[in-house]
């Protein structure tokens, strides 16, 4: 499923005719994006492909296995990213295409069946198997959807086989999670009643899930389900009455597919920082018609804690300049947090894609005139960054050490995806990430 | 299609990147999809380089495939040339680009850049990383030196005996195993015998340096996986002899010095004599107070000292690239007194050499890049120590066997800040420490063998490592005997982190039963007293004892293995 960058797609597709009601509601905070000149660049992109999503998804869903169908490059990517951990039982692998597979497509399916049989006999504990498409498998048009269907005939219900594409040509980094979750949407059980139910969409750290669950419980919002679940075999149900609260901004495809199954999107900024978290929770509270007093009472202790925790970092970050390279689509929400809650000045906010359906509520909160960029020409962007000499540069690991060596403080962006940073009690941790490298520089004297 | 849980080598273009990144003045334009820039991290993170690799990627996306991807190549080449002004440009493709066949090399050549452009043709679906590095180095050297090749049949002029002999050191690269420090160690060896280093390539070399390669009297082929092809070509083209011994280990370092003596026609007997005489003088005043005379290796004395007696006959399994595996086999058997119970390599090109080593030890070599095949071979050999790559650490964790890394693939912890060569005298010191470290220390080994119910020092515990006890060896081979509840509980109580591991090993036992156990399990089953006795065998040899006993029983048609069967087998086969 190829996701197109929405700015290059006509408006009709942005709001998608999947759910007309939602599209009417979409521009929550007024038409925001017009106020922001977006620099669209094309050139070398220094980003991960969607396969990288496996690195955290395999921990989130422990009964799942991710089998990439691709080349040695794909295998090398994942092990370079995750292989520093020593696995007694790897939870991902690659079916590496050889010359024989490229010569004729006819037996590729037999080959895949053989590999899957080999894998499942070694790992009888696997409950869900994801066949993950890659650039090579997409370019030679290997039909993994069909292969998954066929394998399901053989292994279901013992093992469910799903497929999605994590290829670099179609997905950038976190879009791999989007594609993975989207592949699970069709197999989510149908909701039995039309009673309202909340679904929180996007991988969250277990501790964060529990915090949100407690807050929803206190307000009387429920039932609440989290998607993806901790075990891929215990899927939440979806249907009319399901209200979607999106926790990660990169879930364009998943959100649309859930809407196609009758769920209603609750557009909101994302739960980063105090403001983001409050607005996000408020969105759900309003949908449930929760009394303002009840809401305020429920969040008050957490807000107070977060405010205290943030205070110190706020002082450090206030007035400092930030430059964000495109990586995960978390850039805009993070920039909003850095500018509104930490007082930082935004030099450039780069992001791989801007999906208005999921991002308008965030963009509306950015300071007017913020330089947004979509896509990348990394050399030119580096020139702009060097020119501006930001106090903190958020970038990928391919750029971080080289920029540090040039004297710039960096925050490597992948950590923003790997760490528990959503919600009130993580607000200070989130701010701390942007302080740490400067603080290190201050401490180190050699 | 091949199921790959872990791959021993990356794709060939990563090999090409290793050569480009090793050098200065070389830029590599790589036709590759968005996302393949992950390879930059190998250099900026694993090797902690402070500069971006000199690589420009076209990073095409799906929407570009309908358009002109060839034009993207040209744009990248042009922009890379203008921005980085390299002396030489490499142009090639990654696996996905290979499928769309834009011929980036020829395209770039047709652009008439005022610098040499080397077109790399690296078949990603049949070749791998080391081959890619080897080919890249060869084509680079060949393109630059082709105009200067000696006329056919002509010989190098004899070396001026007044001058010191000069050697090129060929093979060290970025992301190689300890190349950075190996170079220093080899330079020390050369200095001691009066040989001058001419060019070190590709690590640290410029294209101009490559042009000076013919000035040397001979080439040292330090990492054959990378350098062999180039050295062979240089021998044919410039009549430069090759030093083929790789100086990893004390014996190999002595042979290396002797071979240089022969190739260069110089007297090296003093250096050789010192390497033998100096080993006992670890503590003498002259050695301690002199920075002028670098010591010979401490390994020979350390290995002879009585503390090392318990290392005798430790069963070791070796896997890695051919160079490091061959070197390790010699060190393990001749310098540390281990017993080699398995050896293999993923370097198919050097399979013959590995097979020869295996044959000397009565073994069948494992020539494979299939992680699962290696895992099976390790489980069957039931070693007490695995010397392998980062991937063998996964295997060793699963089977609960101590492990040390001797070869690439590696991860960040094997690019240490401290001086840690593998080659030369200091390399042997490093090796002694690193290989012995994962083993249980002698005293603890004795005490755990004697007293089995200690609340702190339980089964499989290695207190010098804080490692969690591990129940796997009992289950690693043959029929699936699952660890008793109490054993698991003990593990869990000792170290809460061990819980997932113990659970994993239980799965492993089942899986192993499937992989390799079924052939044997029908024959004999263990009686409860037999199992109880088996558990009294120290855990690191238990796998082997179990296997031997089962074989003994099945050979004699014994169906129930009792305590007596176990001891009869021990008497008949030995440990």
XYZ file of N, CA, C and O in Angstrom, chain A residues 301-433:
532
model
N -3.478 16.500 39.317
C -2.225 16.101 39.956
C -1.107 15.884 38.937
O 0.034 16.319 39.145
N -1.452 15.211 37.801
C -0.429 14.920 36.791
C 0.088 16.210 36.165
O 1.285 16.368 35.932
N -0.844 17.162 35.918
C -0.434 18.436 35.326
C 0.507 19.167 36.279
O 1.545 19.707 35.872
N 0.161 19.138 37.555
C 1.000 19.829 38.537
C 2.401 19.222 38.564
O 3.413 19.928 38.551
N 2.446 17.896 38.585
C 3.752 17.210 38.589
C 4.542 17.588 37.347
O 5.716 17.920 37.421
N 3.869 17.521 36.183
C 4.562 17.781 34.926
C 5.090 19.212 34.891
O 6.206 19.455 34.431
N 4.275 20.147 35.395
C 4.702 21.550 35.389
C 5.956 21.722 36.235
O 6.917 22.374 35.814
N 5.949 21.101 37.407
C 7.136 21.171 38.267
C 8.342 20.557 37.559
O 9.426 21.132 37.536
N 8.111 19.384 36.964
C 9.219 18.668 36.324
C 9.801 19.437 35.154
O 11.003 19.399 34.902
N 8.929 20.129 34.439
C 9.364 20.814 33.226
C 10.099 22.114 33.522
O 10.953 22.547 32.746
N 9.776 22.708 34.662
C 10.242 24.053 34.970
C 11.748 24.256 34.735
O 12.179 25.157 34.029
N 12.533 23.346 35.291
C 13.985 23.464 35.203
C 14.455 23.477 33.744
O 15.256 24.314 33.326
N 13.924 22.510 32.955
C 14.365 22.386 31.560
C 13.910 23.578 30.738
O 14.583 24.002 29.807
N 12.752 24.080 31.079
C 12.193 25.230 30.386
C 13.170 26.405 30.471
O 13.442 27.080 29.484
N 13.716 26.574 31.654
C 14.663 27.681 31.839
C 15.898 27.501 30.976
O 16.449 28.438 30.432
N 16.342 26.227 30.866
C 17.541 25.969 30.067
C 17.259 26.180 28.589
O 18.085 26.717 27.850
N 16.079 25.733 28.154
C 15.795 25.741 26.712
C 15.285 27.082 26.207
O 15.362 27.369 25.010
N 14.766 27.889 27.106
C 14.125 29.134 26.690
C 15.052 29.991 25.821
O 16.190 30.257 26.179
N 14.532 30.381 24.643
C 15.288 31.271 23.771
C 16.318 30.563 22.905
O 16.945 31.185 22.041
N 16.501 29.268 23.121
C 17.488 28.557 22.300
C 16.886 28.181 20.944
O 15.677 28.074 20.800
N 17.783 27.938 19.994
C 17.332 27.683 18.623
C 17.360 26.193 18.307
O 18.331 25.501 18.611
N 16.299 25.724 17.680
C 16.220 24.309 17.320
C 16.074 24.145 15.816
O 15.421 24.940 15.146
N 16.712 23.117 15.303
C 16.625 22.772 13.880
C 16.284 21.301 13.808
O 16.984 20.477 14.381
N 15.188 20.950 13.133
C 14.777 19.550 13.095
C 14.870 18.982 11.680
O 14.244 19.507 10.749
N 15.668 17.945 11.522
C 15.749 17.249 10.241
C 14.576 16.270 10.137
O 14.086 15.772 11.147
N 14.162 15.977 8.905
C 13.028 15.060 8.740
C 13.409 13.629 9.082
O 14.514 13.193 8.765
N 12.501 12.926 9.748
C 12.818 11.563 10.141
C 11.550 10.748 10.370
O 11.282 9.784 9.667
N 10.740 11.179 11.344
C 9.685 10.290 11.833
C 8.279 10.859 11.731
O 7.329 10.168 12.094
N 8.093 12.061 11.289
C 6.821 12.803 11.331
C 6.457 13.250 12.746
O 5.403 13.838 12.959
N 7.329 12.954 13.709
C 7.082 13.494 15.049
C 7.568 14.934 15.143
O 7.349 15.614 16.139
N 8.240 15.398 14.090
C 8.928 16.692 14.171
C 7.979 17.843 14.481
O 8.298 18.705 15.297
N 6.817 17.864 13.801
C 5.916 19.009 14.002
C 5.368 19.040 15.434
O 5.459 20.078 16.107
N 4.835 17.925 15.948
C 4.394 17.953 17.358
C 5.521 18.310 18.326
O 5.299 19.069 19.281
N 6.710 17.805 18.060
C 7.817 18.104 18.967
C 8.188 19.578 18.890
O 8.467 20.215 19.909
N 8.177 20.118 17.654
C 8.505 21.530 17.484
C 7.479 22.392 18.226
O 7.824 23.381 18.874
N 6.215 21.964 18.138
C 5.148 22.682 18.858
C 5.437 22.667 20.361
O 5.371 23.704 21.039
N 5.813 21.521 20.890
C 6.139 21.422 22.317
C 7.355 22.291 22.655
O 7.347 23.053 23.632
N 8.384 22.200 21.832
C 9.610 22.949 22.115
C 9.361 24.454 22.085
O 9.930 25.196 22.890
N 8.523 24.893 21.158
C 8.335 26.345 21.075
C 7.326 26.835 22.118
O 7.577 27.811 22.811
N 6.206 26.158 22.259
C 5.156 26.689 23.140
C 5.408 26.402 24.620
O 5.051 27.200 25.476
N 6.002 25.248 24.898
C 6.158 24.909 26.317
C 7.583 25.105 26.830
O 7.817 25.164 28.025
N 8.567 25.139 25.904
C 9.947 25.311 26.359
C 10.530 26.632 25.898
O 11.671 26.954 26.205
N 9.768 27.373 25.100
C 10.229 28.696 24.685
C 11.343 28.681 23.665
O 12.101 29.640 23.542
N 11.477 27.602 22.928
C 12.557 27.554 21.938
C 12.163 28.264 20.655
O 10.987 28.382 20.312
N 13.182 28.687 19.927
C 12.963 29.325 18.637
C 13.173 28.265 17.554
O 14.172 27.540 17.591
N 12.214 28.180 16.624
C 12.306 27.132 15.603
C 12.936 27.682 14.334
O 12.410 28.609 13.723
N 14.063 27.120 13.949
C 14.707 27.602 12.725
C 14.123 26.899 11.511
O 13.739 27.522 10.541
N 14.076 25.586 11.585
C 13.443 24.847 10.498
C 12.867 23.567 11.069
O 13.500 22.913 11.906
N 11.670 23.225 10.636
C 11.038 21.992 11.067
C 10.855 21.124 9.832
O 9.976 21.358 9.016
N 11.749 20.156 9.681
C 11.666 19.269 8.527
C 10.881 18.031 8.881
O 10.940 17.541 10.008
N 10.131 17.524 7.936
C 9.371 16.310 8.177
C 9.271 15.556 6.848
O 9.259 16.179 5.792
N 9.267 14.227 6.898
C 9.236 13.502 5.620
C 7.930 13.714 4.856
O 7.928 13.811 3.640
N 6.800 13.768 5.582
C 5.499 13.984 4.939
C 4.624 14.834 5.826
O 4.721 14.753 7.048
N 3.753 15.591 5.218
C 2.740 16.274 6.004
C 1.382 15.756 5.551
O 0.997 15.925 4.395
N 0.691 15.100 6.445
C -0.661 14.623 6.168
C -1.606 15.561 6.903
O -1.658 15.584 8.125
N -2.343 16.339 6.132
C -3.166 17.372 6.771
C -4.232 16.795 7.683
O -4.562 17.373 8.703
N -4.763 15.649 7.303
C -5.814 15.039 8.125
C -5.308 14.854 9.552
O -6.031 15.101 10.515
N -4.081 14.429 9.683
C -3.551 14.122 11.015
C -2.711 15.255 11.587
O -2.299 15.189 12.734
N -2.411 16.273 10.774
C -1.440 17.252 11.254
C -1.992 18.664 11.394
O -1.361 19.509 12.018
N -3.170 18.942 10.836
C -3.662 20.317 10.881
C -3.762 20.862 12.299
O -3.402 22.001 12.564
N -4.241 20.018 13.209
C -4.419 20.490 14.581
C -3.073 20.866 15.199
O -3.006 21.760 16.057
N -2.018 20.206 14.772
C -0.683 20.526 15.282
C -0.131 21.792 14.643
O 0.389 22.678 15.327
N -0.252 21.850 13.307
C 0.329 22.988 12.583
C -0.296 24.297 13.071
O 0.386 25.311 13.191
N -1.590 24.230 13.386
C -2.288 25.443 13.847
C -1.663 25.996 15.117
O -1.779 27.183 15.414
N -0.984 25.136 15.877
C -0.405 25.596 17.141
C 1.028 26.111 17.002
O 1.610 26.640 17.949
N 1.616 25.916 15.814
C 2.983 26.416 15.630
C 2.987 27.927 15.545
O 2.006 28.517 15.093
N 4.073 28.561 15.965
C 4.131 30.016 15.804
C 4.027 30.387 14.325
O 4.557 29.669 13.478
N 3.328 31.478 14.059
C 3.143 31.918 12.665
C 4.492 32.075 11.971
O 5.444 32.575 12.550
N 4.534 31.599 10.733
C 5.740 31.805 9.942
C 6.831 30.773 10.163
O 7.922 30.896 9.614
N 6.552 29.758 10.971
C 7.554 28.715 11.172
C 7.945 28.109 9.824
O 7.087 27.808 9.004
N 9.253 27.953 9.610
C 9.714 27.376 8.354
C 9.532 25.866 8.389
O 10.231 25.164 9.111
N 8.549 25.412 7.622
C 8.327 23.976 7.528
C 8.979 23.476 6.256
O 8.950 24.153 5.234
N 9.565 22.300 6.315
C 10.031 21.706 5.068
C 9.567 20.272 4.993
O 9.512 19.557 5.993
N 9.210 19.883 3.778
C 8.708 18.537 3.551
C 9.609 17.887 2.515
O 9.931 18.487 1.500
N 10.022 16.650 2.790
C 10.993 16.021 1.907
C 12.381 16.484 2.289
O 12.569 17.083 3.354
N 13.360 16.230 1.446
C 14.724 16.555 1.852
C 15.683 16.590 0.668
O 15.564 15.815 -0.273
N 16.605 17.519 0.731
C 17.834 17.435 -0.061
C 18.925 17.637 0.968
O 19.238 18.757 1.367
N 19.481 16.539 1.449
C 20.225 16.583 2.707
C 21.415 17.532 2.673
O 21.694 18.214 3.660
N 22.095 17.611 1.536
C 23.278 18.485 1.497
C 22.863 19.947 1.680
O 23.475 20.695 2.432
N 21.773 20.330 0.988
C 21.328 21.721 1.104
C 20.796 22.004 2.504
O 21.017 23.079 3.066
N 20.107 21.009 3.045
C 19.570 21.204 4.389
C 20.709 21.342 5.400
O 20.638 22.155 6.326
N 21.771 20.554 5.196
C 22.935 20.676 6.080
C 23.558 22.055 5.963
O 23.989 22.645 6.965
N 23.598 22.584 4.737
C 24.127 23.937 4.553
C 23.314 24.945 5.368
O 23.878 25.795 6.054
N 21.981 24.804 5.286
C 21.128 25.738 6.037
C 21.366 25.599 7.541
O 21.407 26.570 8.286
N 21.533 24.339 7.955
C 21.724 24.079 9.384
C 23.045 24.683 9.877
O 23.099 25.354 10.899
N 24.101 24.459 9.104
C 25.421 24.989 9.494
C 25.375 26.517 9.554
O 25.950 27.129 10.446
N 24.684 27.074 8.583
C 24.556 28.530 8.493
C 23.869 29.096 9.744
O 24.280 30.108 10.298
N 22.828 28.377 10.199
C 22.026 28.902 11.310
C 22.660 28.638 12.675
O 22.299 29.282 13.663
N 23.610 27.685 12.732
C 24.229 27.310 14.007
C 23.192 27.161 15.130
O 23.231 27.884 16.139
N 22.276 26.218 15.003
C 21.263 26.044 16.050
C 21.882 25.557 17.356
O 22.989 25.002 17.346
N 21.176 25.750 18.456
C 21.661 25.248 19.743
C 21.420 23.751 19.864
O 22.119 23.058 20.590
N 20.368 23.294 19.199
C 20.126 21.852 19.202
C 19.626 21.444 17.819
O 18.777 22.114 17.229
N 20.223 20.379 17.293
C 19.814 19.866 15.998
C 19.248 18.469 16.195
O 19.924 17.609 16.757
N 18.026 18.268 15.791
C 17.409 16.948 15.887
C 17.622 16.257 14.547
O 17.185 16.759 13.511
N 18.357 15.159 14.551
C 18.683 14.518 13.278
C 18.926 13.032 13.485
O 18.986 12.543 14.612
N 19.080 12.316 12.382
C 19.331 10.882 12.439
C 20.766 10.574 12.806
O 21.627 11.454 12.842
N 21.024 9.295 13.053
C 22.353 8.898 13.523
C 23.430 8.989 12.441
O 24.610 9.010 12.739
N 23.007 9.034 11.185
C 23.992 9.199 10.119
C 24.589 10.596 10.132
O 25.701 10.817 9.649
N 23.848 11.554 10.694
C 24.316 12.941 10.707
C 24.815 13.381 12.080
O 25.591 14.326 12.192
N 24.377 12.694 13.137
C 24.591 13.208 14.484
C 26.077 13.362 14.841
O 26.524 14.455 15.192
N 26.848 12.280 14.768
C 28.260 12.400 15.126
C 29.018 13.377 14.235
O 29.784 14.192 14.745
N 28.815 13.326 12.907
C 29.489 14.329 12.072
C 29.139 15.770 12.473
O 30.013 16.636 12.479
N 27.881 16.035 12.840
C 27.524 17.401 13.249
C 28.131 17.745 14.610
O 28.575 18.870 14.836
N 28.151 16.754 15.517
C 28.798 16.992 16.817
C 30.264 17.380 16.594
O 30.790 18.272 17.251
N 30.896 16.669 15.644
C 32.306 16.954 15.366
C 32.484 18.359 14.806
O 33.553 18.954 14.921
N 31.418 18.894 14.208
C 31.485 20.269 13.707
C 31.110 21.274 14.793
O 30.998 22.464 14.536
N 30.835 20.754 15.990
C 30.566 21.650 17.109
C 29.097 21.925 17.368
O 28.761 22.787 18.171
N 28.209 21.198 16.685
C 26.777 21.404 16.921
C 26.261 20.355 17.905
O 26.620 19.189 17.808
N 25.404 20.772 18.835
C 24.768 19.810 19.736
C 23.630 19.129 19.000
O 22.836 19.793 18.351
N 23.560 17.832 19.110
C 22.503 17.117 18.401
C 21.671 16.261 19.343
O 22.128 15.847 20.400
N 20.460 16.033 18.919
C 19.612 15.030 19.586
C 19.247 14.022 18.521
O 18.604 14.366 17.535
N 19.719 12.773 18.677
C 19.377 11.813 17.610
C 17.927 11.407 17.701
O 17.400 11.078 18.744
N 17.285 11.503 16.542
C 15.828 11.493 16.527
C 15.205 10.125 16.772
O 14.062 10.043 17.206
N 15.942 9.051 16.506
C 15.325 7.733 16.661
C 14.887 7.499 18.098
O 13.879 6.866 18.363
N 15.665 8.052 19.014
C 15.351 7.869 20.427
C 13.955 8.405 20.762
O 13.304 7.935 21.690
N 13.513 9.376 19.978
C 12.195 9.955 20.226
C 11.099 8.948 19.932
O 9.981 9.055 20.421
N 11.435 7.972 19.103
C 10.462 6.926 18.792
C 10.571 5.779 19.796
O 9.603 5.097 20.096
N 11.772 5.585 20.336
C 12.039 4.439 21.205
C 11.724 4.670 22.674
O 11.728 3.736 23.455
N 11.553 5.919 23.067
C 11.485 6.175 24.505
C 10.056 6.474 24.923
O 9.260 6.957 24.122
N 9.729 6.243 26.180
C 8.413 6.655 26.676
C 8.397 8.169 26.838
O 9.013 8.692 27.754
N 7.759 8.865 25.913
C 7.791 10.328 25.931
C 6.409 10.957 25.905
O 6.260 12.154 26.103
N 5.376 10.148 25.661
C 4.023 10.685 25.624
C 3.508 10.911 27.047
O 3.908 10.220 27.978
N 2.586 11.839 27.177
C 1.854 11.977 28.438
C 2.517 12.908 29.431
O 3.654 13.342 29.241
N 1.785 13.182 30.495
C 2.242 14.161 31.498
C 3.537 13.737 32.169
O 4.484 14.504 32.267
N 3.563 12.495 32.642
C 4.679 12.114 33.492
C 5.979 11.928 32.717
O 7.024 11.706 33.312
N 5.889 11.997 31.400
C 7.106 11.908 30.594
C 7.525 13.272 30.046
O 8.511 13.378 29.324
N 6.755 14.305 30.358
C 7.041 15.625 29.783
C 8.451 16.103 30.111
O 9.181 16.564 29.229
N 8.829 15.925 31.354
C 10.163 16.370 31.746
C 11.222 15.525 31.045
O 12.263 16.035 30.604
N 10.961 14.220 30.916
C 11.911 13.355 30.214
C 12.091 13.819 28.780
O 13.196 13.813 28.238
N 10.982 14.199 28.174
C 11.028 14.660 26.794
C 11.901 15.915 26.689
O 12.786 15.995 25.834
N 11.665 16.855 27.549
C 12.450 18.091 27.512
C 13.924 17.799 27.795
O 14.820 18.379 27.183
N 14.134 16.863 28.701
C 15.510 16.533 29.101
C 16.337 16.061 27.911
O 17.524 16.345 27.801
N 15.670 15.329 26.986
C 16.395 14.829 25.817
C 17.036 15.964 25.027
O 18.089 15.791 24.426
